[in-house]
Short mmCIF file of C-alpha atoms in Angstrom, two decimals:
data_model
loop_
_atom_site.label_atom_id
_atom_site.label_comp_id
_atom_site.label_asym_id
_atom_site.label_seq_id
_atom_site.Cartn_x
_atom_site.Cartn_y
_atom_site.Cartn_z
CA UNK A 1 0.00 0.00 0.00
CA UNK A 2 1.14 3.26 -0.77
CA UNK A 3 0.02 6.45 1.10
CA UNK A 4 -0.61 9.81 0.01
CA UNK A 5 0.02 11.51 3.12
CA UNK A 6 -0.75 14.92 2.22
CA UNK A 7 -4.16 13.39 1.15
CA UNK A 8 -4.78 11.67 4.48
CA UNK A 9 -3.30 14.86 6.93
CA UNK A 10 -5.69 17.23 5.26
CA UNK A 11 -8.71 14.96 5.28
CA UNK A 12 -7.73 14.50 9.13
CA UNK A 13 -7.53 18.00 9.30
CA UNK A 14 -10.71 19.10 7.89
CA UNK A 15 -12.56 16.36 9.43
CA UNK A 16 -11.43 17.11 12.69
CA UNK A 17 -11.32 21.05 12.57
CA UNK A 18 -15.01 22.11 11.18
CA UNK A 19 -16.56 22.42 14.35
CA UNK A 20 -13.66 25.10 15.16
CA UNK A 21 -12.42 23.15 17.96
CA UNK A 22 -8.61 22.44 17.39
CA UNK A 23 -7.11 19.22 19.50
CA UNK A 24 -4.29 20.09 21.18
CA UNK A 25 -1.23 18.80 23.41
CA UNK A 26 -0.75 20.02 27.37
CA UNK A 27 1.97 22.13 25.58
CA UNK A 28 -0.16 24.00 22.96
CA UNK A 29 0.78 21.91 20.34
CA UNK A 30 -2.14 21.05 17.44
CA UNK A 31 -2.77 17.76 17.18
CA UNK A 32 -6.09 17.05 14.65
CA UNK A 33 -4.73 16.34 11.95
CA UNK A 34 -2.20 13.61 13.12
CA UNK A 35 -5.03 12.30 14.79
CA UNK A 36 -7.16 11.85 12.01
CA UNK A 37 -4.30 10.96 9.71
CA UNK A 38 -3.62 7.71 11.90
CA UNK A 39 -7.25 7.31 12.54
CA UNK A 40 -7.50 6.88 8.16
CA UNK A 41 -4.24 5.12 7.88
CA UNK A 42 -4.86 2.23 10.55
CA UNK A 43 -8.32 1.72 9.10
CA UNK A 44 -7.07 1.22 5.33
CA UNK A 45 -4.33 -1.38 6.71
CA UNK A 46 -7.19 -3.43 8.81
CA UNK A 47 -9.81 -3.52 6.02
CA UNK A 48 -7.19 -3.87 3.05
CA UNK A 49 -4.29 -6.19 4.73
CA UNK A 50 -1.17 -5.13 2.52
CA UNK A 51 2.01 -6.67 3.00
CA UNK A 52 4.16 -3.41 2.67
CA UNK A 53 3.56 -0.12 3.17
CA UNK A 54 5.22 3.26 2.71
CA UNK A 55 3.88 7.22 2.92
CA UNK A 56 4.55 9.58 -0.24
CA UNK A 57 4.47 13.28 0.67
CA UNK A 58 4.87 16.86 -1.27
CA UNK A 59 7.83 18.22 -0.31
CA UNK A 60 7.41 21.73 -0.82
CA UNK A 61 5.35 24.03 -2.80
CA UNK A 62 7.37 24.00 -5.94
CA UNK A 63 7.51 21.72 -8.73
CA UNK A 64 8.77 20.78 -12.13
CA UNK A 65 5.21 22.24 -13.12
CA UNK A 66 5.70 25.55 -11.63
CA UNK A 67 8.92 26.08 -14.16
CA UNK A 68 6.65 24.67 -17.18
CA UNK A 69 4.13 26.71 -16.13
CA UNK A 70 4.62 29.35 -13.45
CA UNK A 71 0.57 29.62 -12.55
CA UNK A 72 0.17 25.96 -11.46
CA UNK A 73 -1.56 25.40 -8.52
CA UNK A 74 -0.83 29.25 -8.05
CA UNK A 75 -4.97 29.39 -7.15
CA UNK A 76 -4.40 27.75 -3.22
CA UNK A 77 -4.12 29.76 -0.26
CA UNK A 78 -1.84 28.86 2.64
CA UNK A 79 -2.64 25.99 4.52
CA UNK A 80 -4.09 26.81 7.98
CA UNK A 81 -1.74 27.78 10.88
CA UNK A 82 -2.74 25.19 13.52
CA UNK A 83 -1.81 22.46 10.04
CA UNK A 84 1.39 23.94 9.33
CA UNK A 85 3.46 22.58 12.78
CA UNK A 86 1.92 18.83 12.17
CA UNK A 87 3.58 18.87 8.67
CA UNK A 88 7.02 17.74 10.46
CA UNK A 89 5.27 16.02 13.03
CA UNK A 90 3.63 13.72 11.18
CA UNK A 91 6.18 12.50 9.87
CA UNK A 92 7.54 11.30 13.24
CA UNK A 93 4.43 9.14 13.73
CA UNK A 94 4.97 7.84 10.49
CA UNK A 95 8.50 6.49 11.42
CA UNK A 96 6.99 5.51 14.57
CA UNK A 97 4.89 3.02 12.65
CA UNK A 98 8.33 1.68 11.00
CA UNK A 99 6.91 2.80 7.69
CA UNK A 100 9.29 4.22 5.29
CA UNK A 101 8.47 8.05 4.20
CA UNK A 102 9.21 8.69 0.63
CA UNK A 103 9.80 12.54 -0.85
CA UNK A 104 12.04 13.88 -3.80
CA UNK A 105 12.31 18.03 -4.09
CA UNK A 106 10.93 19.22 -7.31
CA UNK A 107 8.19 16.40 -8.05
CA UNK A 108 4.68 15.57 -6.28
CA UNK A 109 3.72 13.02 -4.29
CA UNK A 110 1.98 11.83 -6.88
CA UNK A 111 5.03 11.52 -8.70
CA UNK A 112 7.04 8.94 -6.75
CA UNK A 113 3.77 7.26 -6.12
CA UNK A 114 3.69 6.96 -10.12
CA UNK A 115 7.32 6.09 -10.20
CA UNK A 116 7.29 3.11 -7.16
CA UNK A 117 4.20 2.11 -7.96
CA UNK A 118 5.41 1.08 -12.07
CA UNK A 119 8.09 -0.18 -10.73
CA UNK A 120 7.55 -2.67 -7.91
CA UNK A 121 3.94 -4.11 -9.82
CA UNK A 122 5.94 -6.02 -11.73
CA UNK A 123 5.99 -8.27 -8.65
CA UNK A 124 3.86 -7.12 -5.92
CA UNK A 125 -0.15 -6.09 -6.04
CA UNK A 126 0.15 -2.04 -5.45
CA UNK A 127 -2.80 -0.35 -3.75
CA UNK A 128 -3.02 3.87 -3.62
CA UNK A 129 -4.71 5.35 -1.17
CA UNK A 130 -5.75 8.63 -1.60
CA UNK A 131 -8.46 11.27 -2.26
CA UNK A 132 -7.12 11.87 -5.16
CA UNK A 133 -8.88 11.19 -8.76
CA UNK A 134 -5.61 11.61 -10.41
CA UNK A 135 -4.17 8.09 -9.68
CA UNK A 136 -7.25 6.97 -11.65
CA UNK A 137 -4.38 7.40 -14.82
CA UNK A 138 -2.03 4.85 -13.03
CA UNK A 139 -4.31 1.90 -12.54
CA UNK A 140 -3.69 -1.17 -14.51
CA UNK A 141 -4.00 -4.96 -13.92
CA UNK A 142 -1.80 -4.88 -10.64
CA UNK A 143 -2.32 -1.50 -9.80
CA UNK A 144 -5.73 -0.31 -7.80
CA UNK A 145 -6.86 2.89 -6.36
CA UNK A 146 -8.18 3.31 -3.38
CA UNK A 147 -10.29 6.89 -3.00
CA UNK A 148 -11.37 7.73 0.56
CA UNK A 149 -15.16 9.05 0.59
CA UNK A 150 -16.59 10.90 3.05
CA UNK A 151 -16.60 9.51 6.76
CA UNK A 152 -14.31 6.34 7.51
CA UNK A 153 -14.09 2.76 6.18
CA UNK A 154 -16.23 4.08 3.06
CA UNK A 155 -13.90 3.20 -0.12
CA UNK A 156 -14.27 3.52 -3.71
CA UNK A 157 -11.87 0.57 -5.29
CA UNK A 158 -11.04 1.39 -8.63
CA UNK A 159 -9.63 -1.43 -11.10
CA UNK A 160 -9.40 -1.80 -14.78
CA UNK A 161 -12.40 -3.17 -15.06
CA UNK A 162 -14.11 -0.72 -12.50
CA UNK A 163 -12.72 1.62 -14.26
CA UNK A 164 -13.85 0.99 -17.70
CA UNK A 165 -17.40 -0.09 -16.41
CA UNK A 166 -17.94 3.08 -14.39
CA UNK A 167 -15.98 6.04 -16.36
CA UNK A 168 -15.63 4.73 -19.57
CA UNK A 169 -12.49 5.39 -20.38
CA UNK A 170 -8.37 3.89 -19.83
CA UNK A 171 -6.33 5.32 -17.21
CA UNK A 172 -4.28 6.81 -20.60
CA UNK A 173 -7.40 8.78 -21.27
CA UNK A 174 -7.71 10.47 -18.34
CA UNK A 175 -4.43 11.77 -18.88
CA UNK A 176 -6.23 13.56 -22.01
CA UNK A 177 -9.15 14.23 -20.47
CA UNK A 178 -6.93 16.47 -18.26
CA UNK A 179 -5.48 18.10 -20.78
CA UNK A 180 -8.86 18.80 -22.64
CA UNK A 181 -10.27 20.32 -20.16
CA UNK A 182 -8.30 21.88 -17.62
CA UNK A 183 -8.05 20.80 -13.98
CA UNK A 184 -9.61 23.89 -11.67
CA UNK A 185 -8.02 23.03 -8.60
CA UNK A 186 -4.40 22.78 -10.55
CA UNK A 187 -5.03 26.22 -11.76
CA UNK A 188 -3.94 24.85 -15.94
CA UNK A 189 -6.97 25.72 -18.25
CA UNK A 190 -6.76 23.39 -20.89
CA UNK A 191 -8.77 24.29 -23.87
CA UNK A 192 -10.95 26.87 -23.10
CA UNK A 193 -14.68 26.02 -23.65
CA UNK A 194 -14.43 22.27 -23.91
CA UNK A 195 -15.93 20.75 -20.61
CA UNK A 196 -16.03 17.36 -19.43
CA UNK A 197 -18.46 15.90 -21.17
CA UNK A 198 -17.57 17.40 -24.28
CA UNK A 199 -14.20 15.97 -23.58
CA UNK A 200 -15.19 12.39 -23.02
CA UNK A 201 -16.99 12.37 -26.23
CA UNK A 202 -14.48 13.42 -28.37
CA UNK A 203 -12.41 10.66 -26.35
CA UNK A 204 -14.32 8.29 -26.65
CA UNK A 205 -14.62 8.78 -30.59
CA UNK A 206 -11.14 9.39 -31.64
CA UNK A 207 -9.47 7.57 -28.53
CA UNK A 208 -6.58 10.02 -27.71
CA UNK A 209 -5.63 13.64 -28.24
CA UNK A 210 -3.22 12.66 -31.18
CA UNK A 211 -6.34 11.07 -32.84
CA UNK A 212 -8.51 13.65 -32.06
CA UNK A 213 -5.66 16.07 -33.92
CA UNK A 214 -5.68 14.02 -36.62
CA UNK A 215 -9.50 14.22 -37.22
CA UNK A 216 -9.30 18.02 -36.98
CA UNK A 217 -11.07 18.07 -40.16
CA UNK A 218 -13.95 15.85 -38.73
CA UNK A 219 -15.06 17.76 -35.97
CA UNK A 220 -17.34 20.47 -35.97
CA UNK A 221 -16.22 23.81 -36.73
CA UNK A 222 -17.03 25.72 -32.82
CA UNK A 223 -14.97 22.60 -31.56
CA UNK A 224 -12.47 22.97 -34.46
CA UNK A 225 -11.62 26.63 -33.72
CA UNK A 226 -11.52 26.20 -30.05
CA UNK A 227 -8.69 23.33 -29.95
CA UNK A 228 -6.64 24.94 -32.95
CA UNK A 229 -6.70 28.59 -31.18
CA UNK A 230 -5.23 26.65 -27.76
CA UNK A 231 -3.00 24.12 -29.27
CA UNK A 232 -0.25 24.76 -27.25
CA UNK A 233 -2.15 25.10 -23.98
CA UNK A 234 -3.73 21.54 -24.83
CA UNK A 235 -0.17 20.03 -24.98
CA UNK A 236 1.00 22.10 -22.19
CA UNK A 237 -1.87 21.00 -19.98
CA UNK A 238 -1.59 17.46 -21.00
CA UNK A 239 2.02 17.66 -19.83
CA UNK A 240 0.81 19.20 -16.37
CA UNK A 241 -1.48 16.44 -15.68
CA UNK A 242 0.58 13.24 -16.63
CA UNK A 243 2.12 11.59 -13.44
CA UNK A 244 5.63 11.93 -13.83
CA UNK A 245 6.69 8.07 -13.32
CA UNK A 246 10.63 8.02 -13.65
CA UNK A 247 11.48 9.97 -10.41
CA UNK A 248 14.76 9.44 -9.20
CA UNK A 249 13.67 7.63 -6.25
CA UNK A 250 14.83 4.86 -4.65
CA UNK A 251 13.52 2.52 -1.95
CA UNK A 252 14.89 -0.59 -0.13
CA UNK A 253 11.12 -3.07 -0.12
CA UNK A 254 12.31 -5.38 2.81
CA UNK A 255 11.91 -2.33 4.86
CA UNK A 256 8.26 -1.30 3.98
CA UNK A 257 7.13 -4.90 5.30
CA UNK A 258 4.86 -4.27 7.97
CA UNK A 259 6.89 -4.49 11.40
CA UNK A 260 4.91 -2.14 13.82
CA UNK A 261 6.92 -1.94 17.32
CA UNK A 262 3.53 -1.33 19.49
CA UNK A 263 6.79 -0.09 21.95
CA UNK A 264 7.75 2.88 19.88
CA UNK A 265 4.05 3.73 18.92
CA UNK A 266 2.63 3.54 21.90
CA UNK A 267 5.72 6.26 23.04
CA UNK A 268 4.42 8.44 19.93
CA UNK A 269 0.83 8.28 21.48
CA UNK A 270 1.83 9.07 24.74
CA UNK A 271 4.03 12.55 23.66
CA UNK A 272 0.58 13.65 21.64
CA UNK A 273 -1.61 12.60 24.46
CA UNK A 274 -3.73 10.58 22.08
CA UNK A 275 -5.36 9.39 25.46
CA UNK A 276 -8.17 7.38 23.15
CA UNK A 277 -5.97 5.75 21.12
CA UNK A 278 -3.86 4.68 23.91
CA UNK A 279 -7.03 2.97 25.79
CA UNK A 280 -8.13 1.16 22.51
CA UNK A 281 -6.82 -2.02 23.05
CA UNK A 282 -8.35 -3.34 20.05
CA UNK A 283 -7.09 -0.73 17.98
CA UNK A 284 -3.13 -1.45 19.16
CA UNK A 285 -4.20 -5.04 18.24
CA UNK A 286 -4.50 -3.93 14.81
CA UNK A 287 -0.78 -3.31 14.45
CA UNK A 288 0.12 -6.54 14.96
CA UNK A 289 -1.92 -8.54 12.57
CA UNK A 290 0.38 -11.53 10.61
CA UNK A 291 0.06 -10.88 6.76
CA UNK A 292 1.93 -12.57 4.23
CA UNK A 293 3.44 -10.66 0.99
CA UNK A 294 1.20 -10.23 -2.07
CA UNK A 295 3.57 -11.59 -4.41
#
């Protein structure tokens, strides 16, 4: 299993935080989102029993993107100030766990996701979990997505075939689709005036961007005009949204098997004063479940 973490610390965050009460330590420090973040990540391991797991995180606001195209994500505000401390933090509980965190300077998370996940499905099942509809492009026969839904243990499992059946289209196309239309929340435009479903269908009748290029003539003229007058931004967009899979990253597998030391998490709980988590017994129990590798 690999982890988004940013994915999981700001759903933690959110869905601990809307009532406006923070949770924090004796010694002022804020809490929530590590709290919810362990809360997610515990649950995916019971219900989904991987053999190995590691955490992928952002590191930094600044990508390969930005110098492609200096407006990327330019759109999002600064994270909140009680979230900003638990960054570091989190990590710590991570490493309490024994699971390995994973971060290169100049790519996303979603990037050395990409990149391990190619590389070890070769010989291991790889499941994402995330929040994130952009892994949907990664998915193939050994490859699944996880997307957390609203509240816990509620899971959307995307496959190939779940893929196909519910969307309609190959994780390859949603590359395009990307590029067609823009991603909002990236801040890239795509081609201005072609929406989703106008997307799809073009698609789903010409397969690809290159064949949709090559049966310029075929379309109609208001669709025509609008993909010819933003060529470049098509192309550039595509490029935005395509997961970057050959990240110089590296990691060592034996040490993503899951070896928990209740010892050294137990510690972590006590220095955040998770109080709850510590009195769970069943929850603790959950750490220590047997599971044998996937390949």
């Amino acid at each position: 299993m690999i982890i988004d973490g940013m994915a999981l610390l700001f759903r933690g965050y959110y869905a601990t935080s809307y009532s406006g009460y923070i949770m924090k330590t004796s010694k002022g420090v804020p809490t929530n989102a590590i709290y919810g973040f362990v809360k997610y990540m515990q649950d995916a391991i019971s219900t989904f029993q991987p053999s190995h797991v590691l955490c992928c995180w952002d590191m930094g606001a600044r990508t390969f993107r930005n110098e492609l195209y200096p407006a990327y994500k330019a759109n999002r505000g600064e994270p909140p100030e009680e979230l900003i401390p638990q960054f570091d933090l989190v990590k710590k509980v991570v490493e309490s766990f024994n699971i390995p965190s994973v971060g290169i300077e100049g790519f996303e998370a979603d990037d050395c996701i990409g990149t391990i996940a190619k590389k070890y499905s070769q010989h291991l099942k790889i499941q994402i979990l995330t929040g994130d509809h952009d892994s949907l492009q990664l998915i193939d026969e050994n490859i699944h997505s996880i997307i957390m839904k609203k509240g816990m243990s509620n899971y959307e499992v995307y496959t190939l075939e779940k893929l196909l059946e519910e969307k309609e289209l190959t994780p390859a196309q949603f590359i395009d689709l990307k590029g067609l239309m823009g991603d909002a929340s990236d801040n890239f435009p795509g081609v201005k005036g072609i929406g989703e479903k106008t997307a799809i269908k073009l698609l789903k009748e010409y397969q690809s961007i290159s064949g949709i290029l090559e049966n310029l003539p075929s379309l109609s003229k208001g669709i025509r005009t609008k993909i010819e007058t933003e060529l470049d931004m098509l192309h550039l967009s595509r490029k935005l949204a395509e997961i970057h899979c050959e990240v110089p990253v590296e990691i060592v597998l034996e040490e993503c098997a899951r070896n928990i030391d209740e010892v050294k998490v137990t510690a972590m709980f006590e220095e955040l004063e998770f109080h709850r988590l510590l009195k769970d017994k069943s929850f603790l129990g959950n750490i220590k479940v047997n599971v044998q590798p996937l390949c």
